[in-house]
Coordinates of C-alpha atoms and ligand atoms in Angstrom, one line a residue:
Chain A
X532 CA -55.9 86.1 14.6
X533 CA -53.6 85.5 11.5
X534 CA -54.2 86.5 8.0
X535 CA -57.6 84.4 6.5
X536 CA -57.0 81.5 4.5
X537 CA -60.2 80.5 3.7
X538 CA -63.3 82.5 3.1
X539 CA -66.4 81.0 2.5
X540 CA -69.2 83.4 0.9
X541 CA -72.9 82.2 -0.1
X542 CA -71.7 78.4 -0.4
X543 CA -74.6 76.2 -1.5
X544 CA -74.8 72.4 -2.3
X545 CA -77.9 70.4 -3.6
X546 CA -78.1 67.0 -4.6
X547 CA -80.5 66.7 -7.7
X548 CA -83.6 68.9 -5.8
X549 CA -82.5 68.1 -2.1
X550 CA -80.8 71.1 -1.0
X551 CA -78.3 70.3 1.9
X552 CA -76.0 73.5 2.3
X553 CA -77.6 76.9 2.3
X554 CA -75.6 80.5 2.0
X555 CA -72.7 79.2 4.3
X556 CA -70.8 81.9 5.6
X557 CA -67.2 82.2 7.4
X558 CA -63.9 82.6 7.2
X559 CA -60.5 80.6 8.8
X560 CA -58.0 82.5 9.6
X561 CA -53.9 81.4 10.5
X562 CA -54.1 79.3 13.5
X563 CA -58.1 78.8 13.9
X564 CA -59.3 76.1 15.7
X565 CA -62.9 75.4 13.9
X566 CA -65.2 73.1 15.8
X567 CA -68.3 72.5 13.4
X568 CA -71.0 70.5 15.3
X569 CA -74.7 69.7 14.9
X570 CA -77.2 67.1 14.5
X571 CA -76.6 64.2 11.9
X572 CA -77.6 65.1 8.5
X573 CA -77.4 68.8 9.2
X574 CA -74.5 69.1 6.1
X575 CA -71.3 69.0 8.0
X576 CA -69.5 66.1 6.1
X577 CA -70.8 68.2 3.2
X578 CA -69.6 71.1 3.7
X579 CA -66.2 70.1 4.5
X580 CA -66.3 67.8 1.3
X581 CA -67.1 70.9 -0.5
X582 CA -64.2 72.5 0.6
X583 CA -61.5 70.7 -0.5
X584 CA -63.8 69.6 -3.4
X585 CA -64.6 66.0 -3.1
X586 CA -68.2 67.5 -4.0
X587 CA -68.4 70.5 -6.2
X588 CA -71.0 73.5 -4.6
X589 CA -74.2 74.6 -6.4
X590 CA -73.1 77.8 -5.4
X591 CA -71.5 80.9 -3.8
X592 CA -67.6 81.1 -3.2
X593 CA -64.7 79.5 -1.6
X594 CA -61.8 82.3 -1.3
X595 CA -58.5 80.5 -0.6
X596 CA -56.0 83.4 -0.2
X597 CA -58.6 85.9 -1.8
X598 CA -58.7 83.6 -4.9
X599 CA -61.8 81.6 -5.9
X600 CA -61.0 77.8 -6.3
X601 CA -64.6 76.9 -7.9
X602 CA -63.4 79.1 -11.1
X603 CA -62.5 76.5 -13.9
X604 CA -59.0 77.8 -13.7
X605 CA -58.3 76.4 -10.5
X606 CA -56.0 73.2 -10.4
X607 CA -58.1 71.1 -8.3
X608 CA -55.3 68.5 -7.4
X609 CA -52.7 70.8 -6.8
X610 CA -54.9 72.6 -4.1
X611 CA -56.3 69.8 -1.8
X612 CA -52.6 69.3 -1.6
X613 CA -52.7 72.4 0.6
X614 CA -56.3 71.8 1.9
X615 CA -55.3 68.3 3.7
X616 CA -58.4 65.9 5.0
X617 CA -58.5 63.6 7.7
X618 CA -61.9 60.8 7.4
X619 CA -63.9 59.0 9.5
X620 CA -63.3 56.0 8.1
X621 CA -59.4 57.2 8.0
X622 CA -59.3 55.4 4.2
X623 CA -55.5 54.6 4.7
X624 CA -54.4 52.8 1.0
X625 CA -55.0 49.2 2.2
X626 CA -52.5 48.2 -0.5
X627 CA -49.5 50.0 1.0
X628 CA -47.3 49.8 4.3
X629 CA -48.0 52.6 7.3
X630 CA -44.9 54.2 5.5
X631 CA -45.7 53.8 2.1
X632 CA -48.8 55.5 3.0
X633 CA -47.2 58.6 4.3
X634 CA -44.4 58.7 1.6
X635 CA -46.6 58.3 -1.8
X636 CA -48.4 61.8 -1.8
X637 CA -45.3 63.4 -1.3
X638 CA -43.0 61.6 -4.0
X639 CA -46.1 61.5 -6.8
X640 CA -47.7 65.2 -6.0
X641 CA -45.0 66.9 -4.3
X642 CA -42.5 65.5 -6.7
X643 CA -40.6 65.1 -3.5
X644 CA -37.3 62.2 -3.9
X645 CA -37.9 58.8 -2.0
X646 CA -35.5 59.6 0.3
X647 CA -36.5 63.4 1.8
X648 CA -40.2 62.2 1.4
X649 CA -39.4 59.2 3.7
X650 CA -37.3 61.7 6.1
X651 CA -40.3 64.2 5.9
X652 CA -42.9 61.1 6.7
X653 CA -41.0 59.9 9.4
X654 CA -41.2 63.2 11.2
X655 CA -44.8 63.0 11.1
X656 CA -45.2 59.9 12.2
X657 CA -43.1 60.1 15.2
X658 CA -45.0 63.0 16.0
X659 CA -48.2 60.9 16.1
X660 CA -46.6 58.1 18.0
X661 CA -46.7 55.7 14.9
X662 CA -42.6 55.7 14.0
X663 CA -42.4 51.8 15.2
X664 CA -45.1 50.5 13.1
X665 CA -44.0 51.4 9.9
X666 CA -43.7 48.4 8.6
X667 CA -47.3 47.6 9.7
X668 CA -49.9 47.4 7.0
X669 CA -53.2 49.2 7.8
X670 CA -55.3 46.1 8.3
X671 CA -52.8 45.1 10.9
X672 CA -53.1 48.4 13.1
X673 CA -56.1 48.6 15.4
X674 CA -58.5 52.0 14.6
X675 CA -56.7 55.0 16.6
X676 CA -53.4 53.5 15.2
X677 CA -55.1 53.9 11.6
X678 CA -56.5 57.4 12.0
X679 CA -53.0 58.3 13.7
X680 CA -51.2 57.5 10.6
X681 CA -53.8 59.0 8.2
X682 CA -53.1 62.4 10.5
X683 CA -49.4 61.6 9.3
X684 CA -50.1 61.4 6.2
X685 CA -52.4 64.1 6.0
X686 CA -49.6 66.4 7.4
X687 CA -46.6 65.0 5.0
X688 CA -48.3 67.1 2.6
X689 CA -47.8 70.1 5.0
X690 CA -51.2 71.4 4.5
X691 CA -52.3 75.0 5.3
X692 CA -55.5 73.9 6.5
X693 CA -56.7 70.9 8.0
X694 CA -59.6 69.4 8.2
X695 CA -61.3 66.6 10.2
X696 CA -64.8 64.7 9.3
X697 CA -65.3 63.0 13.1
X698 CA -62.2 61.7 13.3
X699 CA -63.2 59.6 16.4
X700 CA -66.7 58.2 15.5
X701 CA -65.5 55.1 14.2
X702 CA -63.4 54.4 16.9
X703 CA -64.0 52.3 19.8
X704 CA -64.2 54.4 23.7
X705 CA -60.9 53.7 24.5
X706 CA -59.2 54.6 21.7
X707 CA -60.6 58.4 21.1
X708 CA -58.4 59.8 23.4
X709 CA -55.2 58.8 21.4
X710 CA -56.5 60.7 18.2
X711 CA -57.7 63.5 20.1
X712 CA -54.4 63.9 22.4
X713 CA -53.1 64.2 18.7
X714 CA -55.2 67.2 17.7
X715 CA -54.8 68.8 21.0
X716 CA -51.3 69.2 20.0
X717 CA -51.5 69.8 16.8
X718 CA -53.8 73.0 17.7
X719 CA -51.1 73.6 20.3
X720 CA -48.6 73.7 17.7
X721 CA -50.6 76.1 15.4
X722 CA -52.1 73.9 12.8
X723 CA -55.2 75.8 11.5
X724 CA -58.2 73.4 11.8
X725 CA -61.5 73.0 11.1
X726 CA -62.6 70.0 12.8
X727 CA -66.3 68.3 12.5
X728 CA -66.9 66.2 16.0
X729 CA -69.6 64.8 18.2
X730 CA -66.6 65.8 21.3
X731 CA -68.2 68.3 22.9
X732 CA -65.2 68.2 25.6
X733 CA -62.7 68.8 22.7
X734 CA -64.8 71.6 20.6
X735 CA -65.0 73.0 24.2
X736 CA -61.3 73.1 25.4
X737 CA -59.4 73.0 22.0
X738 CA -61.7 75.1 19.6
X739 CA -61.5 79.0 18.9
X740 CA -64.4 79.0 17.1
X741 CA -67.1 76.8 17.1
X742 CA -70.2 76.5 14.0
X743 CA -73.4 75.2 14.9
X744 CA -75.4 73.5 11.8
X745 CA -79.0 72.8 11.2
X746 CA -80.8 71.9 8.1
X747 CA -77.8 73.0 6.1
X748 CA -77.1 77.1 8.0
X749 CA -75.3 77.9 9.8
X750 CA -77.3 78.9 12.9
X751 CA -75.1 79.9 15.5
X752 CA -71.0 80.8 15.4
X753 CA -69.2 82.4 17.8
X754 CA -66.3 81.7 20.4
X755 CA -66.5 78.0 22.4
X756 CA -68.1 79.9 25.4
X757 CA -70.4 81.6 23.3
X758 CA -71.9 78.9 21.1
X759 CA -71.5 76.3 23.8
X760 CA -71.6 77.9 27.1
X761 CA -74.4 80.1 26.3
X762 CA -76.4 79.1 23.5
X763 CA -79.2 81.6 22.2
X764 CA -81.0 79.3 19.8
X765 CA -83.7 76.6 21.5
X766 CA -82.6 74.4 18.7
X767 CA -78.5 74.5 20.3
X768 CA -79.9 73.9 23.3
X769 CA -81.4 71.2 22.8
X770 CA -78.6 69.5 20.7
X771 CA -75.8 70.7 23.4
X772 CA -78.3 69.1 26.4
X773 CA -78.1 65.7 24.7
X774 CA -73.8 66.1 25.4
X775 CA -74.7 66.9 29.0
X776 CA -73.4 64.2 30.7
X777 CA -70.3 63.9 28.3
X778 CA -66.9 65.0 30.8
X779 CA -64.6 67.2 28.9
X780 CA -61.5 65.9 27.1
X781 CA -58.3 66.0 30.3
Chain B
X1036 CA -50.4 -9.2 -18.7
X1037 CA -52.1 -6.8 -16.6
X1038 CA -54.4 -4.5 -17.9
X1039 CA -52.4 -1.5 -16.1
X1040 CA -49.1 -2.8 -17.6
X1041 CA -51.1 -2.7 -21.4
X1042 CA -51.6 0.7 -20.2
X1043 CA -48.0 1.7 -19.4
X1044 CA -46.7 -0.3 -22.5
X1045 CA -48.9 1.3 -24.8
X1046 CA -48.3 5.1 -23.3
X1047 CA -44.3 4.0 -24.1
X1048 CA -45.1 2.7 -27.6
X1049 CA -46.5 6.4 -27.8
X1050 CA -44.3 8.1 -26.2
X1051 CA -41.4 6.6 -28.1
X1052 CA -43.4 7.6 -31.3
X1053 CA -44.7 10.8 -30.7
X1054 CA -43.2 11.9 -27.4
X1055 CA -41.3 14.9 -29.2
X1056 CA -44.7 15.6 -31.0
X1057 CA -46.6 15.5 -27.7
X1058 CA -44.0 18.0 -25.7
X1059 CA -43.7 20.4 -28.4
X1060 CA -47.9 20.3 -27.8
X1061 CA -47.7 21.0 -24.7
X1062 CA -45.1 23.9 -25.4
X1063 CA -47.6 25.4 -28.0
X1064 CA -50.5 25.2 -25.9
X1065 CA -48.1 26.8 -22.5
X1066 CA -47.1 29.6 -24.9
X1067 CA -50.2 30.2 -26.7
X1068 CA -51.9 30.3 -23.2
X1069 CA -49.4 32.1 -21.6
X1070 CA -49.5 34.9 -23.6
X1071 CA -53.0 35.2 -24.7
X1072 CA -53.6 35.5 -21.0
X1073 CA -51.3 38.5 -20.7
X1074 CA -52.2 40.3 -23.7
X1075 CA -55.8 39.6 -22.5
X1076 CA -55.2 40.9 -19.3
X1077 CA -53.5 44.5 -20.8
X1078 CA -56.4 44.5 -23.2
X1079 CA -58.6 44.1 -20.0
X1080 CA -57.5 46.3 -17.8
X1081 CA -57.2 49.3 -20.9
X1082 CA -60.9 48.6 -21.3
X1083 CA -61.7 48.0 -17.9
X1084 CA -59.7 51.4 -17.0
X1085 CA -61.5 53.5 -20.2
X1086 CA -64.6 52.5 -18.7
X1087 CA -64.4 53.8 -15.3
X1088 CA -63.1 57.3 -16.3
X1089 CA -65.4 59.4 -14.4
X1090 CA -67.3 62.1 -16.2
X1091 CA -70.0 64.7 -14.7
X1092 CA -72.6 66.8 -16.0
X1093 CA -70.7 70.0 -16.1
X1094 CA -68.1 68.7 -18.2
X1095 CA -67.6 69.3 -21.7
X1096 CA -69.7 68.1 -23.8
X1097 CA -66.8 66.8 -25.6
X1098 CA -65.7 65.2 -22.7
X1099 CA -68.7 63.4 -22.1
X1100 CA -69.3 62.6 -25.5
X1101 CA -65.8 60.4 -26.3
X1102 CA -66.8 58.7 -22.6
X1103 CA -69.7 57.6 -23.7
X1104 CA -68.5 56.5 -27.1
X1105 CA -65.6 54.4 -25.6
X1106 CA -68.1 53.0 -23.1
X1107 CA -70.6 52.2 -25.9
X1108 CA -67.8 50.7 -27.9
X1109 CA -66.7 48.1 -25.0
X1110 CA -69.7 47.7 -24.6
X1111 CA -70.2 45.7 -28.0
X1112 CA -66.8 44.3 -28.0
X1113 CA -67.6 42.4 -24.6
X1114 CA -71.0 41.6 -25.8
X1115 CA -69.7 39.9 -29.2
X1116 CA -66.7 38.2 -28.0
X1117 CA -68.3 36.7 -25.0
X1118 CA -71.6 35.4 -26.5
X1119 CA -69.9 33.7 -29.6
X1120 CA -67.9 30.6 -29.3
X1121 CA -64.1 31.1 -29.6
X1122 CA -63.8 28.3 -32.7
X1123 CA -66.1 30.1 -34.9
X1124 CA -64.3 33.4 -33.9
X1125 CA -61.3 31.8 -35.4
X1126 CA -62.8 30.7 -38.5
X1127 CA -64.6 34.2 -38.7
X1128 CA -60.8 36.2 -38.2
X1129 CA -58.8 33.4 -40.1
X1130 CA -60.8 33.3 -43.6
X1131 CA -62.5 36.2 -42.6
X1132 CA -59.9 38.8 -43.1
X1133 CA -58.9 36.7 -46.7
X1134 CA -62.3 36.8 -47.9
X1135 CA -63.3 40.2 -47.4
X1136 CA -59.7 41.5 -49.1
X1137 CA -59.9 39.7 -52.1
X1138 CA -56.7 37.6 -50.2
X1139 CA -54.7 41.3 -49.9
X1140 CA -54.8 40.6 -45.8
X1141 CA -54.4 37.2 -44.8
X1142 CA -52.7 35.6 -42.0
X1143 CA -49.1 34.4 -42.3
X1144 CA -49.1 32.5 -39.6
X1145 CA -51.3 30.4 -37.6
X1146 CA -49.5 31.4 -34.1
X1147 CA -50.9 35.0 -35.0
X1148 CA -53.9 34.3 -35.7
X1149 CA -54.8 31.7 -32.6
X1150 CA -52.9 34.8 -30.1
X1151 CA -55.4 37.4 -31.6
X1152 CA -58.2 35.2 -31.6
X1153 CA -57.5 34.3 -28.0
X1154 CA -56.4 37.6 -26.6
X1155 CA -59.4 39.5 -27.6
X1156 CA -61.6 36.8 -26.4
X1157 CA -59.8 36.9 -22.9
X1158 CA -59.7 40.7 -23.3
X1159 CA -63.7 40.7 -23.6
X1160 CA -64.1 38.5 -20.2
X1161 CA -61.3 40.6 -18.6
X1162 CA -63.0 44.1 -19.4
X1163 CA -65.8 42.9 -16.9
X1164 CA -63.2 41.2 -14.4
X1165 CA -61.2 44.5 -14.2
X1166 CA -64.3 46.6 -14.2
X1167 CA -66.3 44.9 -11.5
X1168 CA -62.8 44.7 -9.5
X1169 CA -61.7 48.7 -10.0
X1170 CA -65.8 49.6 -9.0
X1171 CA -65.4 47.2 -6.0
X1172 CA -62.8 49.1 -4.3
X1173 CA -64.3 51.2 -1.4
X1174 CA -64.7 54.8 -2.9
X1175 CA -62.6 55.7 0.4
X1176 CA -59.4 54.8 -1.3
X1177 CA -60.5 56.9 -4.2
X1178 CA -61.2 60.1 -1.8
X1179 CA -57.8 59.6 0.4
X1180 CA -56.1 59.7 -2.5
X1181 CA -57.6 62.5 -4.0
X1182 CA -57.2 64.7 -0.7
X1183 CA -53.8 64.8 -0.7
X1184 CA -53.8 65.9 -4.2
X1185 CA -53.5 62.8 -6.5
X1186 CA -54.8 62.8 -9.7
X1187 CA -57.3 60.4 -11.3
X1188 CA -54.2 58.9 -13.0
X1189 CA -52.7 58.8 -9.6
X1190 CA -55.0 57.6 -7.8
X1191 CA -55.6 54.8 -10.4
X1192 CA -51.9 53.4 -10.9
X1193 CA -50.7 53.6 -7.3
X1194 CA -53.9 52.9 -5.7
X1195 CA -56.9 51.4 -7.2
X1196 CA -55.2 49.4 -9.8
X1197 CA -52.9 47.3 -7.2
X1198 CA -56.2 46.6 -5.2
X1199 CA -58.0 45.5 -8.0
X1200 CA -55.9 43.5 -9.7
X1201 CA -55.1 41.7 -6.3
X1202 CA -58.6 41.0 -6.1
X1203 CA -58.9 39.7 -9.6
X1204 CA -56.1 37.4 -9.2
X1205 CA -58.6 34.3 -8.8
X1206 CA -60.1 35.8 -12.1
X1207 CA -57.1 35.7 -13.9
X1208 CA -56.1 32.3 -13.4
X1209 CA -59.6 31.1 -14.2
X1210 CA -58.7 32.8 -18.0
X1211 CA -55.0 31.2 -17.9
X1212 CA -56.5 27.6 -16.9
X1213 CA -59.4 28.1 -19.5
X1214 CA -56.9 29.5 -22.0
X1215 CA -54.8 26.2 -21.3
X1216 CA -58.0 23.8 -22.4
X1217 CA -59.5 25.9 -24.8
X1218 CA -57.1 26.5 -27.6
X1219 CA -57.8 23.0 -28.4
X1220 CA -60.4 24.6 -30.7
X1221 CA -57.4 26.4 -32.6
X1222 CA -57.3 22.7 -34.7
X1223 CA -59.9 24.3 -36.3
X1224 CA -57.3 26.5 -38.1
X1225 CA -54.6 23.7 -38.2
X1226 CA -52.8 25.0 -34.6
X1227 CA -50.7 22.6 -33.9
X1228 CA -51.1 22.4 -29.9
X1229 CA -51.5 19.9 -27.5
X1230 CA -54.4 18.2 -28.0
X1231 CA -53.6 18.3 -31.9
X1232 CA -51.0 15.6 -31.3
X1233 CA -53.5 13.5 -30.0
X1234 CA -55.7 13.2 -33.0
X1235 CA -52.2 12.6 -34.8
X1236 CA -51.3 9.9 -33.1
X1237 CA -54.3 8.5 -32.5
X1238 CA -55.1 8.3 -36.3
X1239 CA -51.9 6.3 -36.9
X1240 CA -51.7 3.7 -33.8
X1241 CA -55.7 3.6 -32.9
X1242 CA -54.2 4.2 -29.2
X1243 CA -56.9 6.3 -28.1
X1244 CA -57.3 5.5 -24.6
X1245 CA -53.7 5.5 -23.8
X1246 CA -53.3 8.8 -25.8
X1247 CA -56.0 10.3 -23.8
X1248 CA -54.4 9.5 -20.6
X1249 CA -51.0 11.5 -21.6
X1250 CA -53.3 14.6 -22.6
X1251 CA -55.2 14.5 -19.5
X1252 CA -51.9 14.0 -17.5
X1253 CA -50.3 16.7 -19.6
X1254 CA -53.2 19.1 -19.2
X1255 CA -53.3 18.7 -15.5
X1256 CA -49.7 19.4 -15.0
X1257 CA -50.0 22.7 -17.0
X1258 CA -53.3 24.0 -14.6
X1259 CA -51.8 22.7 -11.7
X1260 CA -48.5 24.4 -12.2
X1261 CA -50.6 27.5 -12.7
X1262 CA -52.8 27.1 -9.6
X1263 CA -49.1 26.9 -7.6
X1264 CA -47.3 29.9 -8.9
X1265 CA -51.2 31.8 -8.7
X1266 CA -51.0 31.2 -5.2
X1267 CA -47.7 31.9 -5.0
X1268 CA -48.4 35.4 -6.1
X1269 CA -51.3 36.6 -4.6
X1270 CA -49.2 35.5 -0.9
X1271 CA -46.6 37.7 -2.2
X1272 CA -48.7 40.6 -2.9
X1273 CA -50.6 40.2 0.2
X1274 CA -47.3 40.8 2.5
X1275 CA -46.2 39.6 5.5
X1276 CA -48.6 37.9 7.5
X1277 CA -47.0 39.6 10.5
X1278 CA -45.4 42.9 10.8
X1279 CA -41.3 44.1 12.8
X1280 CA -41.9 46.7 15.0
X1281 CA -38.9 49.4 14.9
X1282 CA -38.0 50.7 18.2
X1283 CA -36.6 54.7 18.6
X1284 CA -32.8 54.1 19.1
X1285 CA -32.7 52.1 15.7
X1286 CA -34.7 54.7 14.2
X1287 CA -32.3 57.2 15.1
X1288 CA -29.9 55.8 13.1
X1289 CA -31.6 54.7 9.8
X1290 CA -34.1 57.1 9.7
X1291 CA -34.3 58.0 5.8
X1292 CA -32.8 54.4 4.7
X1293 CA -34.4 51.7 3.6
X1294 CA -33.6 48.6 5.6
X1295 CA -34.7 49.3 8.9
X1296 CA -33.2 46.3 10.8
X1297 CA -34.9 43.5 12.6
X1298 CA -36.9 44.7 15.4
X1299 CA -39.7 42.5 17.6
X1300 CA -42.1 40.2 15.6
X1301 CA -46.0 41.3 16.4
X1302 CA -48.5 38.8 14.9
X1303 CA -51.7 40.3 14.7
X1304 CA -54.8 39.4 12.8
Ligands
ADP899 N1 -73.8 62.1 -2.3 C1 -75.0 62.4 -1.8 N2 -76.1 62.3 -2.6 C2 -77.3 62.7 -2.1 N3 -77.5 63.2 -0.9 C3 -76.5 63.3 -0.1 C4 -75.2 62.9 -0.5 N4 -74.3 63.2 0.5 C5 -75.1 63.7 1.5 N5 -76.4 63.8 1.2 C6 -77.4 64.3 2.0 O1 -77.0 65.5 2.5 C7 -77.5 65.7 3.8 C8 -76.3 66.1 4.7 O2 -75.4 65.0 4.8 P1 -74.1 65.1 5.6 O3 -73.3 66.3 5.0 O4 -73.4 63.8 5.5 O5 -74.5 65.4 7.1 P2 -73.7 65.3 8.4 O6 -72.3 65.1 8.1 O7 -73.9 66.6 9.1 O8 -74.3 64.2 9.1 C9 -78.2 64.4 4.2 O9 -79.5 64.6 4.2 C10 -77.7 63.4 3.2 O10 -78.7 62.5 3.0
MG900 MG1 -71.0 63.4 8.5

């Protein structure tokens, strides 16, 4: 794999006394595919909201290019510019147009002018399939439209690293596939990811490496075949058995 | 003669009288109103944005310190201008200010003193309106703004602030209409608006019911006017209803300008 981009040493989070992430360990690397999965309430939104800082850690190190971020040096807006994030609840700005929403990040952090920003955003979204809606405000675009355009906006920043919080949970059946068709090609394309999902086809088929959480560890990690194929922990098993009957994605 | 016709040729006696005094009422009272509202509403959304500054426990002390101080201090401000009534406010600012300089500060005007008086009274019920409406946006908006790197300043002026004040609209219109009836208490400190030229007149001609029936037609015209442009605006800021879908081929060519042209109508709710 490529050189690492994010290294993740000892992380810990508590809220008040509840501890929720415990001495997290690993490393993304140029071009990894992450597939974080576990039960609900293991720590996975946490962790990823830890990495690009929506929640400060208790503890430990994130190394982005060998630099810690959690010093008090670190210019916290400027890098979740390069960390980009990609919700559950896709949290498009309900007060702009699909456009808009791709354009402002660029023009206000970037410092990007209207016009290349508008160029730039356009790109993105005809890569997602969202170029005729544009005009469309997000409470006229049904759920996979919305977390299509909040992929395109994610990636107007032009992000080192992705990451995805179960991008298709809120969505309705027949609207997954959409979304994920998206990511599949993203990953085809190189885009390093580090996606948390419930898509045990996806984690599967797209992933490179996939993290297994409980109770805020990490408990198992490893290659797709590894962690999912073969599973040495009873406590994988038994999460993996409930996704039995789930077909893989294509 | 009708009692309807009385009506109508007693209104004419008065407006033939005072009809210059009664429009140049209604001009104070629309300006005083208009205005207070605004200034209000920038006092409003200052304190309402101060107050929702975000602070954490590792922060400076300092840090936390001025938040809490400029929290505390709204605090008071909303609590004393909303729980007194807005005539004795005047009387307190108007001979106040006099009385406690020895006469060094007083007012020169009465128009300044009535637009302090009522801007810091709508400011103190705005604080609250633009408070509740900035902590009632979903904290979603907040955190998609904040991943692709906005700041809090950002995040506020392109973001939350547009929402909220969209969803204060209602609120704001409420002050303006209240503002409208209310400087009626500026008499108090010899304002001459609207409802001024009906004790006027109504001291010289004994007309009252026929003056009462021009204020309360001129009072509803100024709210109802409001209520019209108030919708007017919050359609605006809503957007089209329905959205143009923009097909590739025209997209080809426009990409990266601004007026895409025309494409299909979708309606969708
Ligand atoms: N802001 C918060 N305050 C307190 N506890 C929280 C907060 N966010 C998450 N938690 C707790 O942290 C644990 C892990 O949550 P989360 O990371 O959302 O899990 P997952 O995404 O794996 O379902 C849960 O027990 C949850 O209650
Ligand atoms: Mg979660």
């Amino acid at each position: 794999m490529g050189e690492q981009i994010l290294k993740i040493r000892h992380l810990s989070k508590a809220f008040g006394t509840n501890i929720v992430l415990k001495d997290i360990d690993f490393t993304v690397s140029k071009g990894d595919v992450t597939a974080i999965i576990g039960a609900s309430g293991s720590g996975k939104s946490t962790l990823l909201r830890c990495i690009n800082l929506l929640e400060t850690p208790t503890g430990g190190e994130i190394l982005y290019h060998g630099k810690n971020i959690l010093d008090h040096k670190t210019n916290q807006p400027q890098y979740r510019s390069h960390v980009g994030m990609v919700f559950q609840s896709f949290n498009l700005f309900n007060n702009m147009t699909v456009l808009e929403n791709c354009v402002i990040g660029q023009m206000k952090v970037l410092k990007k002018n209207r016009e290349d920003a508008v160029k730039n955003a356009m790109k993105y979204l005809e890569r997602v399939g969202m170029a005729p809606y544009i005009k469309a405000r997000p409470r006229q675009i049904s759920g996979g439209q919305k977390q299509r355009v909040a992929i395109a906006r994610a990636l107007a920043m032009e992000p080192e690293v992705l990451l995805f919080d179960e991008p298709t949970s809120a969505l309705d059946p027949e609207m997954v596939g959409e979304v994920l068709d998206v990511m599949q090609n993203l990953a085809k394309d190189g885009m390093t990811m580090l996606v948390v999902t419930h898509e045990m086809g996806f984690a599967r088929e797209v992933s490179n490496q996939v993290v297994f959480m409980s109770d805020g560890i990490i408990l198992e990690e490893g290659t797709p075949e590894e962690v999912i194929g073969n599973p040495r922990h009873q406590e994988t098993k038994d999460f993996l058995s409930r996704f039995r009957n789930v077909p893989n994605v294509q | 003669m009708g009692i309807f016709q009385q009506l109508i040729s007693d209104i004419g006696k008065l407006l033939s009288r005072y009809g210059g005094a009664y429009l140049n009422g209604i001009l104070n009272t629309l300006l005083l109103a208009l205005s207070a509202t605004l200034i209000g509403c920038l006092i409003g959304f200052l304190c309402g944005i101060l107050q929702t500054i975000p602070y954490q426990k590792n922060d400076p002390f300092l840090k936390r310190f001025f938040l809490k101080l400029i929290r505390a201090i709204i605090r008071i401000y909303v609590e004393v201008f909303r729980g007194t009534p807005m005539v004795l406010q005047a009387v307190f600012i108007y001979y106040g200010l006099p009385y406690f300089t020895n006469s060094a500060i007083r007012f020169t005007s009465v128009w300044a003193a009535s637009l302090l008086v009522v801007s810091i009274n709508t400011g103190a019920y705005m604080a609250e309106s633009v408070r509740g409406g900035i902590i009632s946006i979903d904290p979603g908006q907040t955190e998609g703004a904040k991943a692709i790197g906005m700041t809090h300043f950002q995040t506020m002026l392109h973001v939350i602030l547009p929402q909220a004040l969209r969803n204060i609209m209602p609120q704001i219109g409420n002050n303006y209409i209240i503002n409208v009836k209310d400087t009626s208490v500026m008499f108090i400190i010899s304002f001459t608006e609207f409802f001024a030229v009906h004790r006027a007149a109504v001291g010289a001609t004994y007309l009252y019911f026929p003056s009462a029936t021009v204020e309360m037609i001129g009072y509803l015209c100024m709210t109802l006017l409001a209520s019209f442009l108030l919708r007017l605006m919050e359609k605006k800021m809503d957007g089209k209803s329905s959205y143009e879908l923009i097909n590739q081929d025209q997209l080809v060519m426009t990409a990266g300008t601004y007026n895409y042209p025309a494409g299909q109508n979708v309606e969708r709710r």
